[in-house]
PDB file of C-alpha atoms and ligand atoms in Angstrom:
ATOM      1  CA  UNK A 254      57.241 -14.230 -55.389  1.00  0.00           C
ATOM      2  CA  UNK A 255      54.091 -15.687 -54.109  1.00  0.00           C
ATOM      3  CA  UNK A 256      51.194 -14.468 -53.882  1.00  0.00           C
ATOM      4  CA  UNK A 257      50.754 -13.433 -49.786  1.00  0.00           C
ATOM      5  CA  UNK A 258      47.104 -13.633 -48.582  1.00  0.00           C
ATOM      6  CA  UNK A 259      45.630 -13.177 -44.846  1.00  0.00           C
ATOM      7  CA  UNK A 260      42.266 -14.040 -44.032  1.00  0.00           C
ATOM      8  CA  UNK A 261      41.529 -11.455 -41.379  1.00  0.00           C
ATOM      9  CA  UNK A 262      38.536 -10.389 -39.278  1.00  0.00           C
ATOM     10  CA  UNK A 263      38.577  -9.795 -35.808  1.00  0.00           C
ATOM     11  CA  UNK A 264      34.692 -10.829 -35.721  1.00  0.00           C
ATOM     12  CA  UNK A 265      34.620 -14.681 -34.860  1.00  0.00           C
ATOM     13  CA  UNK A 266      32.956 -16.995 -37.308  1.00  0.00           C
ATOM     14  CA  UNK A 267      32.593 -14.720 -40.408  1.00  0.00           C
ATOM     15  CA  UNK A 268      34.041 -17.057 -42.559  1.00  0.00           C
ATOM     16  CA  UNK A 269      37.883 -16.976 -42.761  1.00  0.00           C
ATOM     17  CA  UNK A 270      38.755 -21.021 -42.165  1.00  0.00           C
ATOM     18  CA  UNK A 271      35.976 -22.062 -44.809  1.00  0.00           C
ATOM     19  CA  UNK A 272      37.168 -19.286 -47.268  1.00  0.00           C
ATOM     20  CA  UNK A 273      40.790 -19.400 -46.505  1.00  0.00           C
ATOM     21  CA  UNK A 274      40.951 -23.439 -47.239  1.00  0.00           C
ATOM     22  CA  UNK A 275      38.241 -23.663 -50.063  1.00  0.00           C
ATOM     23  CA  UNK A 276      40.361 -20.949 -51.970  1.00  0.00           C
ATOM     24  CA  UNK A 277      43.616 -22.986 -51.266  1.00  0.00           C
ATOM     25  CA  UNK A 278      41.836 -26.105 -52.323  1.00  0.00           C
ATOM     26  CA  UNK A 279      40.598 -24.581 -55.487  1.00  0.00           C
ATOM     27  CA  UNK A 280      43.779 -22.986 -56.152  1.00  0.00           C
ATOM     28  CA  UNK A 281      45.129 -26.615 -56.192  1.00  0.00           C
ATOM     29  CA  UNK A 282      42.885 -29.045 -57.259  1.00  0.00           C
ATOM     30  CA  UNK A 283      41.447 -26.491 -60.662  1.00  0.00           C
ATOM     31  CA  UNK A 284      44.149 -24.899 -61.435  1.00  0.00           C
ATOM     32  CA  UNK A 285      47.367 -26.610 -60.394  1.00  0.00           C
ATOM     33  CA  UNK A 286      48.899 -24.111 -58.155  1.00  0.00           C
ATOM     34  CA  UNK A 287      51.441 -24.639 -55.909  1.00  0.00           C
ATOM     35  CA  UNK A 288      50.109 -23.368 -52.412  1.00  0.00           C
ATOM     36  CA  UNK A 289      51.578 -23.431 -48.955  1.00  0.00           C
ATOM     37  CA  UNK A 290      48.230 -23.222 -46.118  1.00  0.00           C
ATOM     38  CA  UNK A 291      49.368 -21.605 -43.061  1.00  0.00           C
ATOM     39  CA  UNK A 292      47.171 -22.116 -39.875  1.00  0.00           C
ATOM     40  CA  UNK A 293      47.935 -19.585 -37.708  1.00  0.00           C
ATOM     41  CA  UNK A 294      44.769 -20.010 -35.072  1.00  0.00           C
ATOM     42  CA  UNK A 295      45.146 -21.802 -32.398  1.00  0.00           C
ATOM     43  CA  UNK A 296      41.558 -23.018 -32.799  1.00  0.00           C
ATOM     44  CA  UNK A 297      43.445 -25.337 -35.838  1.00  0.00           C
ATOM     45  CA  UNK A 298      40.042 -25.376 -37.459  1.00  0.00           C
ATOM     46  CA  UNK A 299      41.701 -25.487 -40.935  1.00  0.00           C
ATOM     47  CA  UNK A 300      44.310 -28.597 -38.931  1.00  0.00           C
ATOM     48  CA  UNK A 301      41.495 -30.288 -38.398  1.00  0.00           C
ATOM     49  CA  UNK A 302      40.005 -30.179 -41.472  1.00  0.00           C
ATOM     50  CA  UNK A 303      43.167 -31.098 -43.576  1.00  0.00           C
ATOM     51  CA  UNK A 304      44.529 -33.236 -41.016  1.00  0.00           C
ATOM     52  CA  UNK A 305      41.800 -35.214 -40.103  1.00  0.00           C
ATOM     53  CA  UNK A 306      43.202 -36.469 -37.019  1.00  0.00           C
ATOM     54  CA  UNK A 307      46.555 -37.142 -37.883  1.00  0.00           C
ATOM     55  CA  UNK A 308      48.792 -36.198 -35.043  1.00  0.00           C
ATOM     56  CA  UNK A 309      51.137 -33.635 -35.509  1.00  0.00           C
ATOM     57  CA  UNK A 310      54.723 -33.546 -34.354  1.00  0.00           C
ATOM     58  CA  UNK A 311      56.025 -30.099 -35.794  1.00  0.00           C
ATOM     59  CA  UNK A 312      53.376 -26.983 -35.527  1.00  0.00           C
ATOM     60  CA  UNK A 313      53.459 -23.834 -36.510  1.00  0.00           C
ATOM     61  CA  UNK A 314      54.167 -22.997 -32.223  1.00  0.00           C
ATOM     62  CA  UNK A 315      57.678 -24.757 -32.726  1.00  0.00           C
ATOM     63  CA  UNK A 316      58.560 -22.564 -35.600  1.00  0.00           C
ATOM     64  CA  UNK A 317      57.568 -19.570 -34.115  1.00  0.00           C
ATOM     65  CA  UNK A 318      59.254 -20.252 -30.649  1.00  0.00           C
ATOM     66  CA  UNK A 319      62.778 -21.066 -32.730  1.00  0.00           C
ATOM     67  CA  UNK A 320      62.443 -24.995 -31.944  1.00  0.00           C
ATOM     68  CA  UNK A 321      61.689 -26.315 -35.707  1.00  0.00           C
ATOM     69  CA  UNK A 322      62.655 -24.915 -38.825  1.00  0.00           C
ATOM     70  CA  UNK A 323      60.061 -24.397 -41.078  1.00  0.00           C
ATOM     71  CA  UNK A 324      60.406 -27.064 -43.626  1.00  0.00           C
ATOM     72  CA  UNK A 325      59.740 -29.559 -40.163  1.00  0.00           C
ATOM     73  CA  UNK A 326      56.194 -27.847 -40.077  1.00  0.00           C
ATOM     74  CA  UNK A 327      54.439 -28.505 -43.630  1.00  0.00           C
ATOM     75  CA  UNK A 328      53.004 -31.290 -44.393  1.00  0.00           C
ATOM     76  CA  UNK A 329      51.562 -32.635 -47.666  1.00  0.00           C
ATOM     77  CA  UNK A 330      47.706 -32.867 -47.620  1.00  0.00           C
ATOM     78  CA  UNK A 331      45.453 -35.011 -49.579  1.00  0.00           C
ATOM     79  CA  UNK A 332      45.213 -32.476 -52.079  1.00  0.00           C
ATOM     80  CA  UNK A 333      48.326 -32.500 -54.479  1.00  0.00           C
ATOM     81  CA  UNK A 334      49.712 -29.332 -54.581  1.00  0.00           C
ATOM     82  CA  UNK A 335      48.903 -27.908 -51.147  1.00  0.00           C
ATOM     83  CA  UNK A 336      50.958 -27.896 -48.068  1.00  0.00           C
ATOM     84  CA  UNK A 337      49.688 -27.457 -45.197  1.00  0.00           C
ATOM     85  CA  UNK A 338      52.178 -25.814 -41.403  1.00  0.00           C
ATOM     86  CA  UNK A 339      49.744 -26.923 -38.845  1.00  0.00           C
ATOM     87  CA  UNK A 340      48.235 -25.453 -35.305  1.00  0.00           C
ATOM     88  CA  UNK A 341      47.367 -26.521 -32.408  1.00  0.00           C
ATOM     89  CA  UNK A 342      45.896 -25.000 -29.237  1.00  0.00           C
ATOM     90  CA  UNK A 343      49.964 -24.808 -28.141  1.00  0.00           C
ATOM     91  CA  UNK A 344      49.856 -21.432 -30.312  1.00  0.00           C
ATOM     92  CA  UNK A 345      48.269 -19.425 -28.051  1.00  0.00           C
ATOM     93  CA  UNK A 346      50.903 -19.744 -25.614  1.00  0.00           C
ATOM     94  CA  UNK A 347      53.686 -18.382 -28.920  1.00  0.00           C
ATOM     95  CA  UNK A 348      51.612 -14.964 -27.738  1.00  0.00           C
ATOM     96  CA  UNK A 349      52.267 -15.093 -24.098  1.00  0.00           C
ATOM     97  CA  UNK A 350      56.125 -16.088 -24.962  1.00  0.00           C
ATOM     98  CA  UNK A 351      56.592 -13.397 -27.119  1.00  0.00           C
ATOM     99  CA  UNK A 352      55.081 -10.480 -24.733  1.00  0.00           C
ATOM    100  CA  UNK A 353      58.170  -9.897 -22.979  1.00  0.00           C
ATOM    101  CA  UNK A 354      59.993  -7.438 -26.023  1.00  0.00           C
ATOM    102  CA  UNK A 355      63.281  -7.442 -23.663  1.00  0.00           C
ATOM    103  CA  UNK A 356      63.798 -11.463 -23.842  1.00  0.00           C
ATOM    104  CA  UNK A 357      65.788 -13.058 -26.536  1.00  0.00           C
ATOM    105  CA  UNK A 358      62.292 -14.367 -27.642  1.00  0.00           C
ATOM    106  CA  UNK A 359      60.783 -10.971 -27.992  1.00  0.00           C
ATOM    107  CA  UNK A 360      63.536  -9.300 -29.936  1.00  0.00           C
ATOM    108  CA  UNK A 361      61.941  -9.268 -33.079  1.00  0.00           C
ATOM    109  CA  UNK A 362      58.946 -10.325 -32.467  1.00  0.00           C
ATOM    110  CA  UNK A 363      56.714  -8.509 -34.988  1.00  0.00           C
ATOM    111  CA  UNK A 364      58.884 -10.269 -37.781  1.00  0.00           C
ATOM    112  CA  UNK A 365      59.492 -13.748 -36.984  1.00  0.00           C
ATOM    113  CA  UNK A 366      57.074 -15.575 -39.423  1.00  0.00           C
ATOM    114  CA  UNK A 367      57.941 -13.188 -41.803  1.00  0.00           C
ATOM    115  CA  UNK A 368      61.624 -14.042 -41.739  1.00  0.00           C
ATOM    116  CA  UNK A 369      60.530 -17.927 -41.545  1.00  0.00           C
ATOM    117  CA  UNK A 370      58.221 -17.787 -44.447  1.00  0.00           C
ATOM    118  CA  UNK A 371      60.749 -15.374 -46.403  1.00  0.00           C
ATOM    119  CA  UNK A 372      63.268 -19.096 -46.597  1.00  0.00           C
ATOM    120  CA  UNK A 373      60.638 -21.088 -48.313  1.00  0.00           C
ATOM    121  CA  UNK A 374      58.340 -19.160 -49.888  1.00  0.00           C
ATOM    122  CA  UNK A 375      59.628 -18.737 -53.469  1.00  0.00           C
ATOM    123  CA  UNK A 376      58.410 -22.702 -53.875  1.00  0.00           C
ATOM    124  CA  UNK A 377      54.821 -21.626 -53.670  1.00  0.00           C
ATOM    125  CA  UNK A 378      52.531 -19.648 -55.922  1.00  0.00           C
ATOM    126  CA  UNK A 379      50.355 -19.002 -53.134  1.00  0.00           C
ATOM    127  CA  UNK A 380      50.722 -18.460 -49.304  1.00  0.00           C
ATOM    128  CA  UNK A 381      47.359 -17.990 -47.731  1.00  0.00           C
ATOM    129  CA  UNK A 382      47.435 -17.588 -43.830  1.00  0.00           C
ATOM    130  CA  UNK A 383      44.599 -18.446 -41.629  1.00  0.00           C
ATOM    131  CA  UNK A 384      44.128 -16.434 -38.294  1.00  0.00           C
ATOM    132  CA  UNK A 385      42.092 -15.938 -35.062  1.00  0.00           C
ATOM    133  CA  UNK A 386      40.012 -13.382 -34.309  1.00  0.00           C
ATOM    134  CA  UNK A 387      41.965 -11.967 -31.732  1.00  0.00           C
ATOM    135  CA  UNK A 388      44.067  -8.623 -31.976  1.00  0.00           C
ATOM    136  CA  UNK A 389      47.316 -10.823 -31.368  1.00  0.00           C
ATOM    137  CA  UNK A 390      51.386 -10.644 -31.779  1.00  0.00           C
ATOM    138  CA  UNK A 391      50.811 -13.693 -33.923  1.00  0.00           C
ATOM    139  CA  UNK A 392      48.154 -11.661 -36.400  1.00  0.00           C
ATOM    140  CA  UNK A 393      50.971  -8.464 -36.490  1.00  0.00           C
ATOM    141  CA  UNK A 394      53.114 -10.997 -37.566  1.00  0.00           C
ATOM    142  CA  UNK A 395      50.872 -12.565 -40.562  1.00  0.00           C
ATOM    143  CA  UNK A 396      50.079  -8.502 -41.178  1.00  0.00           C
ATOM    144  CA  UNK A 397      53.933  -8.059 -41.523  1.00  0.00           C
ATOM    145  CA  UNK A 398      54.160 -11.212 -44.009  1.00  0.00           C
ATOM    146  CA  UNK A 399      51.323 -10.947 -46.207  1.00  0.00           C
ATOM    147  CA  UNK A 400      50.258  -8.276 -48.854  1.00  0.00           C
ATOM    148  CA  UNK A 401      46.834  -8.727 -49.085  1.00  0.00           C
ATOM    149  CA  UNK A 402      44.344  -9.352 -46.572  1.00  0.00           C
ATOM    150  CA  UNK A 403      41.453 -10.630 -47.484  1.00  0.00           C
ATOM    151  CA  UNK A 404      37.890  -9.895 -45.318  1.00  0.00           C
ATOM    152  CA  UNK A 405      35.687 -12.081 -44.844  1.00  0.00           C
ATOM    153  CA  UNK A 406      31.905 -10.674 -43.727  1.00  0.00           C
ATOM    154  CA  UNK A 407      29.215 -12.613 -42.498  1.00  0.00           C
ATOM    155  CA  UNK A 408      26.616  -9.680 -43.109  1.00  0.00           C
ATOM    156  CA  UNK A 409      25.120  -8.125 -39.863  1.00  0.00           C
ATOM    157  CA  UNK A 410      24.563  -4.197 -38.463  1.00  0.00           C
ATOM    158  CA  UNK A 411      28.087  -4.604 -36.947  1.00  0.00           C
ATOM    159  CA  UNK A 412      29.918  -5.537 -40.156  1.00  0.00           C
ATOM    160  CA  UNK A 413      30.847  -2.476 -41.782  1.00  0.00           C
ATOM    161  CA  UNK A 414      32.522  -0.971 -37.965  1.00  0.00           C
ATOM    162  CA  UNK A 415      34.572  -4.746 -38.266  1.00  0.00           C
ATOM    163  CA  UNK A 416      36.080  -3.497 -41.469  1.00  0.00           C
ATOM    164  CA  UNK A 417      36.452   0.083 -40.499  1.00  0.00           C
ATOM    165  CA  UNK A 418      38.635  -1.615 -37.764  1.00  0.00           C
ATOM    166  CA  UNK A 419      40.471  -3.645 -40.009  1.00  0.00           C
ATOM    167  CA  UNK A 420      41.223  -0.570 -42.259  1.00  0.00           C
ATOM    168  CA  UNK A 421      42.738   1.533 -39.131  1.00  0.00           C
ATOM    169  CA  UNK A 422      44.592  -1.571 -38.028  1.00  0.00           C
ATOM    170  CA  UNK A 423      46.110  -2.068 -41.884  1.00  0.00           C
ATOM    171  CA  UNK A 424      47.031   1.662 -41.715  1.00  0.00           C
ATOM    172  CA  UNK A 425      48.424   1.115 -38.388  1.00  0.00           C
ATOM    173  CA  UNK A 426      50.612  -1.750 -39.758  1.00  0.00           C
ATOM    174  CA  UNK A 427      51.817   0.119 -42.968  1.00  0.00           C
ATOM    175  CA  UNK A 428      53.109   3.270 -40.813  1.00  0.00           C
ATOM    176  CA  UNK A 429      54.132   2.106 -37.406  1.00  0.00           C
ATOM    177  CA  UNK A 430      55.672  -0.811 -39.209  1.00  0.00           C
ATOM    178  CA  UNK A 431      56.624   0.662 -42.215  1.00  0.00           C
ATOM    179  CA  UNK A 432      54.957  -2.220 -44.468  1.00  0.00           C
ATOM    180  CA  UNK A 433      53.666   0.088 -47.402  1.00  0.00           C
ATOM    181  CA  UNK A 434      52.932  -3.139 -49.368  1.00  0.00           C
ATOM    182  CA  UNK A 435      49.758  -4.337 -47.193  1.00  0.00           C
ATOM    183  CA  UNK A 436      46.294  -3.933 -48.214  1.00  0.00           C
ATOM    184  CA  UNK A 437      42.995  -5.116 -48.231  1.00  0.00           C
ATOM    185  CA  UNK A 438      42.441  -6.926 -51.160  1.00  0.00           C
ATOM    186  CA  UNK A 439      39.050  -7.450 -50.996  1.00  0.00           C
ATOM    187  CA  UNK A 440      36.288  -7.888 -48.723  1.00  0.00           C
ATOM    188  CA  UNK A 441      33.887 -11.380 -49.271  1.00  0.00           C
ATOM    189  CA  UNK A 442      30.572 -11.648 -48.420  1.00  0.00           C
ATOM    190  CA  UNK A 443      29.718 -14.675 -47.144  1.00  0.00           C
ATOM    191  CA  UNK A 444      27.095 -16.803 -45.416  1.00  0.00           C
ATOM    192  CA  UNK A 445      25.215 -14.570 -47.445  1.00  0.00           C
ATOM    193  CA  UNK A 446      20.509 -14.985 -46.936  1.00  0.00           C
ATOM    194  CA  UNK A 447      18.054 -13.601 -48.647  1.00  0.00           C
ATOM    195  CA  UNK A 448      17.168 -10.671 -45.641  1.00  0.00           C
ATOM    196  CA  UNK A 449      16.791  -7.132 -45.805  1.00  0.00           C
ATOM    197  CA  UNK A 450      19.895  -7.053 -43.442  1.00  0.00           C
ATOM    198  CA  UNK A 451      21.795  -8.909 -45.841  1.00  0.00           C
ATOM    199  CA  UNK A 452      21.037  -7.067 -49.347  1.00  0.00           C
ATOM    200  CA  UNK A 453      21.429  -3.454 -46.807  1.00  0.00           C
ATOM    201  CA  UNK A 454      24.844  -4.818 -45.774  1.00  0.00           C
ATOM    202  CA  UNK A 455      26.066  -5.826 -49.188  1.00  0.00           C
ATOM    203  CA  UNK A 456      24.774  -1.842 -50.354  1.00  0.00           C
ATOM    204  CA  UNK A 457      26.122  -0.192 -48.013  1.00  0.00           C
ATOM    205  CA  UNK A 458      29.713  -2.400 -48.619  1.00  0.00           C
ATOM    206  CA  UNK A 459      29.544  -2.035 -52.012  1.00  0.00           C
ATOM    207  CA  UNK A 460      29.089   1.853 -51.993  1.00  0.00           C
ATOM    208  CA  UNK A 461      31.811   2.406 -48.958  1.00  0.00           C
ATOM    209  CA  UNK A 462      34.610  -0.178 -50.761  1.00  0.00           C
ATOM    210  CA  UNK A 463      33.820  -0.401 -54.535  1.00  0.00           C
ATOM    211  CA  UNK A 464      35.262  -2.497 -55.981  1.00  0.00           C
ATOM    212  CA  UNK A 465      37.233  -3.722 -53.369  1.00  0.00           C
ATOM    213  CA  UNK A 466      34.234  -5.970 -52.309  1.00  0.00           C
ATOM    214  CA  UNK A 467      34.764  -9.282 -54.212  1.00  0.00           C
ATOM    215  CA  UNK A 468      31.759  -9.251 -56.751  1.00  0.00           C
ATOM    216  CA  UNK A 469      31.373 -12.774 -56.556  1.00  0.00           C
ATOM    217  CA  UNK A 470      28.831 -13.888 -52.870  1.00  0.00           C
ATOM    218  CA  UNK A 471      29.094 -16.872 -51.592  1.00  0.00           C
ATOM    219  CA  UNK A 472      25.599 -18.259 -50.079  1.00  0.00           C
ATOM    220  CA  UNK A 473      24.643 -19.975 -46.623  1.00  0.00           C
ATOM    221  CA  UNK A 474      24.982 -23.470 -47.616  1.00  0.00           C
ATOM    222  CA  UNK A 475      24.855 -26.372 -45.569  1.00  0.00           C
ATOM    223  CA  UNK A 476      27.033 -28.191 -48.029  1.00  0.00           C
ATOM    224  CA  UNK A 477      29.866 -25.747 -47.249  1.00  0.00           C
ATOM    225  CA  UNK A 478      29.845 -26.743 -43.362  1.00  0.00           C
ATOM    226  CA  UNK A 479      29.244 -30.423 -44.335  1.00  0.00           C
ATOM    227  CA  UNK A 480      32.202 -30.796 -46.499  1.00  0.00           C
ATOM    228  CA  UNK A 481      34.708 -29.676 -43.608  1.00  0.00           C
ATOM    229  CA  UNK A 482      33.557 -33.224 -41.630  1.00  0.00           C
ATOM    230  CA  UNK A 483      35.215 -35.162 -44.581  1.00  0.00           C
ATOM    231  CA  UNK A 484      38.057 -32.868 -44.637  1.00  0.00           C
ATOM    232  CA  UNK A 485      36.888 -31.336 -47.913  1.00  0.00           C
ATOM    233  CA  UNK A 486      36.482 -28.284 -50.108  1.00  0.00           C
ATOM    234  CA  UNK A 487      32.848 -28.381 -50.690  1.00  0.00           C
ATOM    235  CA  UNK A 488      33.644 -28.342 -54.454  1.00  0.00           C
ATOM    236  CA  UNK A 489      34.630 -31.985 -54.155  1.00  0.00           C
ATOM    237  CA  UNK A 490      32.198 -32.752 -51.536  1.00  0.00           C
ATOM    238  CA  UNK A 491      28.646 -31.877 -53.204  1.00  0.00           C
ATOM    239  CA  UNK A 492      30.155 -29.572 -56.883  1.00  0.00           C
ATOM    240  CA  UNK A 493      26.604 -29.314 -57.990  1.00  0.00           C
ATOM    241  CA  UNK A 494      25.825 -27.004 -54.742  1.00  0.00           C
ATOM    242  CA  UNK A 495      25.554 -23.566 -54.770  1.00  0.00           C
ATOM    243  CA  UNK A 496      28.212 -22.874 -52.118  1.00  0.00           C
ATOM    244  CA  UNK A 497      30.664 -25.143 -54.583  1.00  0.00           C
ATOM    245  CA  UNK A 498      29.722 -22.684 -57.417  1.00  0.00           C
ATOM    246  CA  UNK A 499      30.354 -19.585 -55.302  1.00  0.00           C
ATOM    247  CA  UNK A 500      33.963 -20.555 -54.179  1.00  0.00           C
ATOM    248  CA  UNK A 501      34.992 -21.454 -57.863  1.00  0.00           C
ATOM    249  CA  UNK A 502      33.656 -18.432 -59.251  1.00  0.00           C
ATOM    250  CA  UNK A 503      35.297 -16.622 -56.233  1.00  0.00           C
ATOM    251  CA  UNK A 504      38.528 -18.894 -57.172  1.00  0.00           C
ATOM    252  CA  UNK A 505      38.512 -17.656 -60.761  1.00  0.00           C
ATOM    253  CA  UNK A 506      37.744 -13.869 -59.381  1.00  0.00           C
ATOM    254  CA  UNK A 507      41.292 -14.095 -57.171  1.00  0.00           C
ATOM    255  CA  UNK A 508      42.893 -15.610 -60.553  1.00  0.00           C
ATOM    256  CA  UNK A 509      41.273 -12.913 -62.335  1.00  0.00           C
ATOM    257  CA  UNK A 510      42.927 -10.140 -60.368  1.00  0.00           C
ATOM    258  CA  UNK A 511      46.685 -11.006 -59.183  1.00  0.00           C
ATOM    259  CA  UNK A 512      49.347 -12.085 -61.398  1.00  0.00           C
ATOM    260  CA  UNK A 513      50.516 -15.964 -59.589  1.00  0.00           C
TER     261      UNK A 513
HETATM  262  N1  LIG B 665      28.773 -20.439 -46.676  1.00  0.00           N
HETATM  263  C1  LIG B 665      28.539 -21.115 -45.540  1.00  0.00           C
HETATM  264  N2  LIG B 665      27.384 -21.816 -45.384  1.00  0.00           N
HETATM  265  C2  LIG B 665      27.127 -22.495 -44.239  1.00  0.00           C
HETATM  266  N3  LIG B 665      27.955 -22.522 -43.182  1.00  0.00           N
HETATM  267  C3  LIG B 665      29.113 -21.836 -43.278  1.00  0.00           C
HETATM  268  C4  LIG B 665      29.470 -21.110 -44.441  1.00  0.00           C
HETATM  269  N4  LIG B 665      30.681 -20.517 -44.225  1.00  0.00           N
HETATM  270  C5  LIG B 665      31.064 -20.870 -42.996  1.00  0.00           C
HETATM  271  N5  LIG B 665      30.129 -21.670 -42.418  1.00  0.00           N
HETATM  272  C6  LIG B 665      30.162 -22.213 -41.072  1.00  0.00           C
HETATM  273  O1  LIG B 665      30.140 -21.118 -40.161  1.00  0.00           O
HETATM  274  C7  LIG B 665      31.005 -21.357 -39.054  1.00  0.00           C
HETATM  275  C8  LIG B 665      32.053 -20.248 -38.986  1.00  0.00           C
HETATM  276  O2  LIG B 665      32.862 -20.303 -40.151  1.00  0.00           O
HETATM  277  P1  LIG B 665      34.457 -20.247 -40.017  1.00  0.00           P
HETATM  278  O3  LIG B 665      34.916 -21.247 -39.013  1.00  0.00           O
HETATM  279  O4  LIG B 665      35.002 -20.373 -41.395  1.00  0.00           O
HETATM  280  O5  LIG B 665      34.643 -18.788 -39.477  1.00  0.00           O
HETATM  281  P2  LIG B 665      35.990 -18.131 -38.867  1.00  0.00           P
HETATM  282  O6  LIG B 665      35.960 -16.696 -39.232  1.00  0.00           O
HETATM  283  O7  LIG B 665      37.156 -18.921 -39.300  1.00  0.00           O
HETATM  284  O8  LIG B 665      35.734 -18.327 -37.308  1.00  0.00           O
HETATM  285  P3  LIG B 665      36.829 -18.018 -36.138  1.00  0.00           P
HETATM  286  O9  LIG B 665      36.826 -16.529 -35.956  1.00  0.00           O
HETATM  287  O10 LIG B 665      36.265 -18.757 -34.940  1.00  0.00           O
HETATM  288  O11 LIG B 665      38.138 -18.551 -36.602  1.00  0.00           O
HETATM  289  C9  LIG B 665      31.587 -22.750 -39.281  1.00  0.00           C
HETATM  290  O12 LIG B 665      30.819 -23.687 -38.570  1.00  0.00           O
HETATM  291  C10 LIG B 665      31.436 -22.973 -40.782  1.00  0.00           C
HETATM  292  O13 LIG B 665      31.333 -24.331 -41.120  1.00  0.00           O
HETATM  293 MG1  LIG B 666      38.645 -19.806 -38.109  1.00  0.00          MG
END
């Protein structure tokens, strides 16, 4: 079985596209893993990145409405070894379809990429799912699919309430929906300065989570927000950079603690 990782935080721009696609690019370019990519924001940030431009026939809103199968959604990327089942801004309106729990469409609702994923899966080493920062049907169903959910925090004096939301949300999931195999991971710092907010943040994380906060940091580096305009990990954009460094090391960490 793969390896099932969410990139979840409900705070916006904290870091889940950039860490979500320079771990899947990592994954497959260093260390020749087989990984499936799963864009599940309707932002497509991670689309656009790996896409660059191409247009899309089959998204991720077809599967989840019933109109594609699955294998019509991935795509190869440039990077061998990683697949990629696009977004668009269509998969906002998968939420509105699937409010209605009596319709055919609702039935089920909470498990439908779950089921989808469940068909294909056993190809990959790795399926790491991108989401929004919204409180969504969608995200219940990546929480339903995945095992591990992975934090990203972009260290501020809200941060640590963020992931005390997450952690009643993941307890939420793995009663109410009986998913006892969910968990967080680990938490990543990220965007990470040299400010006393910063180094308090990382303390206070760090004594609240142990060792469930990644030890590896990654740094704000403008090489990291660069890369994603040539549809790049910033490993192979600028490898000599300190954000390149960060995400490897934080690469090897994941290696380091899973089994795929
Ligand atoms: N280490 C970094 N150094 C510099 N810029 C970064 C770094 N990490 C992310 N960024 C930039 O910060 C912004 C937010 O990052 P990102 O899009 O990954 O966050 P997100 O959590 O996916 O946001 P959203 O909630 O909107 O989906 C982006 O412009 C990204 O390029
Ligand atoms: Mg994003």
């Amino acid at each position: 079985m793969p390896r099932r990782i969410a990139w979840l935080n409900e705070k916006g721009g904290s870091g889940k596209s950039t860490s979500a696609l320079n771990l899947a690019a990592n994954l497959a370019s260093r260390f020749g893993k087989k990984i499936l990519l799963v864009d599940a924001d309707h932002q497509a940030n991670t689309t656009i990145v790996l896409s660059r431009g191409r247009p899309l026939e089959v998204t991720l809103t077809h599967v989840m409405l019933g109109k594609a199968p699955i294998e019509q959604a991935i795509v190869p990327t440039r990077y061998h070894n990683l697949d990629l089942v696009p977004a668009d801004a269509s998969l906002s309106d998968v939420n509105v379809a699937l409010a209605d729990s009596g319709s055919p469409l609702g039935l089920g609702r909470e498990w439908r990429l779950k089921r989808t994923l469940e068909k294909i899966d056993e190809a990959y080493d790795f399926v790491i799912l991108d989401t929004g920062p919204q409180r969504t049907v969608l995200n219940l169903n990546v929480l339903n699919y995945a095992h591990e959910v992975f934090v990203p925090v972009d260290p501020g004096y809200w941060s640590i309430l963020g992931v005390r939301h997450l952690e009643d949300l993941i307890a939420q999931v793995r009663q109410h929906m009986d998913h006892k195999a969910l968990r967080i991971g680990g938490v990543l710092l990220t965007k990470m300065q040299y400010t006393n907010v910063a180094d308090e943040v990382e303390k206070q994380l760090r004594h609240y989570l142990g060792n469930r906060v990644f030890h590896t940091t990654i740094p704000l580096n403008v090489k990291v927000e660069e890369a994603h305009s040539r549809g790049l990990a910033v490993l192979d954009y600028a490898p000599d950079s300190a954000g390149a460094k960060a995400y490897l090391a934080f690469t090897k960490e994941v290696l380091a603690n899973g089994q795929a």
